[in-house]
């Protein structure tokens, strides 16, 4: 298991890349609905904050290995959804 600092860096890196990709899609595509793009940007920020909090404050009573495996799976699923939403923007 990686330490919490590395997990937070990875979460920040991935979400910042998706944020930049969404901004590029909004700026450079004429077909993109600006409101949908703004909602997607807000969703990325909220997701980032949620996962950073979950790394910082694990659930009590749950084994660390199981908790962080579940966290990683949830993060991957969430990022897959966001990637799909980005690709459907324009």
PDB file of C-alpha atoms in Angstrom:
ATOM      1  CA  UNK A   1       0.000   0.000   0.000  1.00  0.00           C
ATOM      2  CA  UNK A   2       1.266   3.445  -0.860  1.00  0.00           C
ATOM      3  CA  UNK A   3       1.335   6.039   1.838  1.00  0.00           C
ATOM      4  CA  UNK A   4      -1.385   8.650   2.146  1.00  0.00           C
ATOM      5  CA  UNK A   5       0.764  11.401   0.687  1.00  0.00           C
ATOM      6  CA  UNK A   6       1.324   9.426  -2.524  1.00  0.00           C
ATOM      7  CA  UNK A   7      -2.389   8.637  -2.793  1.00  0.00           C
ATOM      8  CA  UNK A   8      -3.266  12.306  -2.411  1.00  0.00           C
ATOM      9  CA  UNK A   9      -0.700  13.271  -5.056  1.00  0.00           C
ATOM     10  CA  UNK A  10      -2.106  10.697  -7.445  1.00  0.00           C
ATOM     11  CA  UNK A  11      -5.671  11.892  -6.863  1.00  0.00           C
ATOM     12  CA  UNK A  12      -4.625  15.509  -7.369  1.00  0.00           C
ATOM     13  CA  UNK A  13      -2.675  14.669 -10.528  1.00  0.00           C
ATOM     14  CA  UNK A  14      -5.463  12.669 -12.165  1.00  0.00           C
ATOM     15  CA  UNK A  15      -8.204  15.149 -11.297  1.00  0.00           C
ATOM     16  CA  UNK A  16      -6.128  18.114 -12.451  1.00  0.00           C
ATOM     17  CA  UNK A  17      -5.485  16.395 -15.796  1.00  0.00           C
ATOM     18  CA  UNK A  18      -9.199  15.693 -16.227  1.00  0.00           C
ATOM     19  CA  UNK A  19      -9.988  19.290 -15.252  1.00  0.00           C
ATOM     20  CA  UNK A  20      -7.557  20.564 -17.894  1.00  0.00           C
ATOM     21  CA  UNK A  21      -8.998  18.203 -20.499  1.00  0.00           C
ATOM     22  CA  UNK A  22     -12.509  19.431 -19.739  1.00  0.00           C
ATOM     23  CA  UNK A  23     -11.413  23.061 -19.955  1.00  0.00           C
ATOM     24  CA  UNK A  24      -9.807  22.388 -23.334  1.00  0.00           C
ATOM     25  CA  UNK A  25     -12.994  20.734 -24.572  1.00  0.00           C
ATOM     26  CA  UNK A  26     -15.060  23.710 -23.420  1.00  0.00           C
ATOM     27  CA  UNK A  27     -12.740  26.325 -24.894  1.00  0.00           C
ATOM     28  CA  UNK A  28     -11.835  24.737 -28.213  1.00  0.00           C
ATOM     29  CA  UNK A  29     -15.051  22.989 -29.185  1.00  0.00           C
ATOM     30  CA  UNK A  30     -17.927  24.977 -30.584  1.00  0.00           C
ATOM     31  CA  UNK A  31     -20.428  22.170 -30.001  1.00  0.00           C
ATOM     32  CA  UNK A  32     -20.010  21.980 -26.225  1.00  0.00           C
ATOM     33  CA  UNK A  33     -22.805  23.181 -23.979  1.00  0.00           C
ATOM     34  CA  UNK A  34     -21.090  25.602 -21.589  1.00  0.00           C
ATOM     35  CA  UNK A  35     -23.441  24.816 -18.718  1.00  0.00           C
ATOM     36  CA  UNK A  36     -22.800  21.072 -19.024  1.00  0.00           C
ATOM     37  CA  UNK A  37     -19.070  21.783 -19.071  1.00  0.00           C
ATOM     38  CA  UNK A  38     -19.321  23.927 -15.963  1.00  0.00           C
ATOM     39  CA  UNK A  39     -21.303  21.205 -14.200  1.00  0.00           C
ATOM     40  CA  UNK A  40     -18.646  18.668 -15.142  1.00  0.00           C
ATOM     41  CA  UNK A  41     -15.878  20.921 -13.805  1.00  0.00           C
ATOM     42  CA  UNK A  42     -17.764  21.291 -10.523  1.00  0.00           C
ATOM     43  CA  UNK A  43     -18.216  17.525 -10.389  1.00  0.00           C
ATOM     44  CA  UNK A  44     -14.475  16.976 -10.808  1.00  0.00           C
ATOM     45  CA  UNK A  45     -13.696  19.381  -7.969  1.00  0.00           C
ATOM     46  CA  UNK A  46     -16.267  17.813  -5.652  1.00  0.00           C
ATOM     47  CA  UNK A  47     -14.998  14.320  -6.457  1.00  0.00           C
ATOM     48  CA  UNK A  48     -11.416  15.373  -5.755  1.00  0.00           C
ATOM     49  CA  UNK A  49     -12.359  16.870  -2.401  1.00  0.00           C
ATOM     50  CA  UNK A  50     -14.355  13.790  -1.456  1.00  0.00           C
ATOM     51  CA  UNK A  51     -11.528  11.364  -2.179  1.00  0.00           C
ATOM     52  CA  UNK A  52      -8.890  13.509  -0.468  1.00  0.00           C
ATOM     53  CA  UNK A  53     -11.095  13.531   2.648  1.00  0.00           C
ATOM     54  CA  UNK A  54     -11.573   9.782   2.408  1.00  0.00           C
ATOM     55  CA  UNK A  55      -7.799   9.251   2.278  1.00  0.00           C
ATOM     56  CA  UNK A  56      -7.254  11.549   5.248  1.00  0.00           C
ATOM     57  CA  UNK A  57      -9.970  10.059   7.435  1.00  0.00           C
ATOM     58  CA  UNK A  58     -10.421   6.309   6.925  1.00  0.00           C
ATOM     59  CA  UNK A  59     -13.480   4.579   8.308  1.00  0.00           C
ATOM     60  CA  UNK A  60     -12.969   3.306  11.837  1.00  0.00           C
ATOM     61  CA  UNK A  61     -13.295  -0.418  12.368  1.00  0.00           C
ATOM     62  CA  UNK A  62     -12.352  -1.332   8.809  1.00  0.00           C
ATOM     63  CA  UNK A  63      -9.000  -2.901   8.040  1.00  0.00           C
ATOM     64  CA  UNK A  64      -6.684  -0.478   6.268  1.00  0.00           C
ATOM     65  CA  UNK A  65      -5.880  -2.772   3.343  1.00  0.00           C
ATOM     66  CA  UNK A  66      -9.548  -3.426   2.578  1.00  0.00           C
ATOM     67  CA  UNK A  67     -10.469   0.240   3.034  1.00  0.00           C
ATOM     68  CA  UNK A  68      -7.832   1.520   0.630  1.00  0.00           C
ATOM     69  CA  UNK A  69      -8.588  -1.192  -1.957  1.00  0.00           C
ATOM     70  CA  UNK A  70     -12.230  -0.130  -1.852  1.00  0.00           C
ATOM     71  CA  UNK A  71     -11.189   3.521  -2.074  1.00  0.00           C
ATOM     72  CA  UNK A  72      -9.037   2.826  -5.147  1.00  0.00           C
ATOM     73  CA  UNK A  73     -11.842   0.907  -6.848  1.00  0.00           C
ATOM     74  CA  UNK A  74     -14.333   3.694  -6.119  1.00  0.00           C
ATOM     75  CA  UNK A  75     -11.885   6.288  -7.431  1.00  0.00           C
ATOM     76  CA  UNK A  76     -11.303   4.335 -10.643  1.00  0.00           C
ATOM     77  CA  UNK A  77     -15.055   3.974 -11.212  1.00  0.00           C
ATOM     78  CA  UNK A  78     -15.624   7.658 -10.554  1.00  0.00           C
ATOM     79  CA  UNK A  79     -12.852   8.703 -12.923  1.00  0.00           C
ATOM     80  CA  UNK A  80     -14.215   6.377 -15.622  1.00  0.00           C
ATOM     81  CA  UNK A  81     -17.599   8.080 -15.326  1.00  0.00           C
ATOM     82  CA  UNK A  82     -15.993  11.518 -15.616  1.00  0.00           C
ATOM     83  CA  UNK A  83     -13.964  10.423 -18.661  1.00  0.00           C
ATOM     84  CA  UNK A  84     -17.152   9.189 -20.294  1.00  0.00           C
ATOM     85  CA  UNK A  85     -18.847  12.506 -19.551  1.00  0.00           C
ATOM     86  CA  UNK A  86     -15.896  14.409 -21.065  1.00  0.00           C
ATOM     87  CA  UNK A  87     -16.039  12.331 -24.218  1.00  0.00           C
ATOM     88  CA  UNK A  88     -19.794  12.946 -24.500  1.00  0.00           C
ATOM     89  CA  UNK A  89     -19.385  16.734 -24.144  1.00  0.00           C
ATOM     90  CA  UNK A  90     -18.587  17.399 -27.727  1.00  0.00           C
TER      91      UNK A  90
END
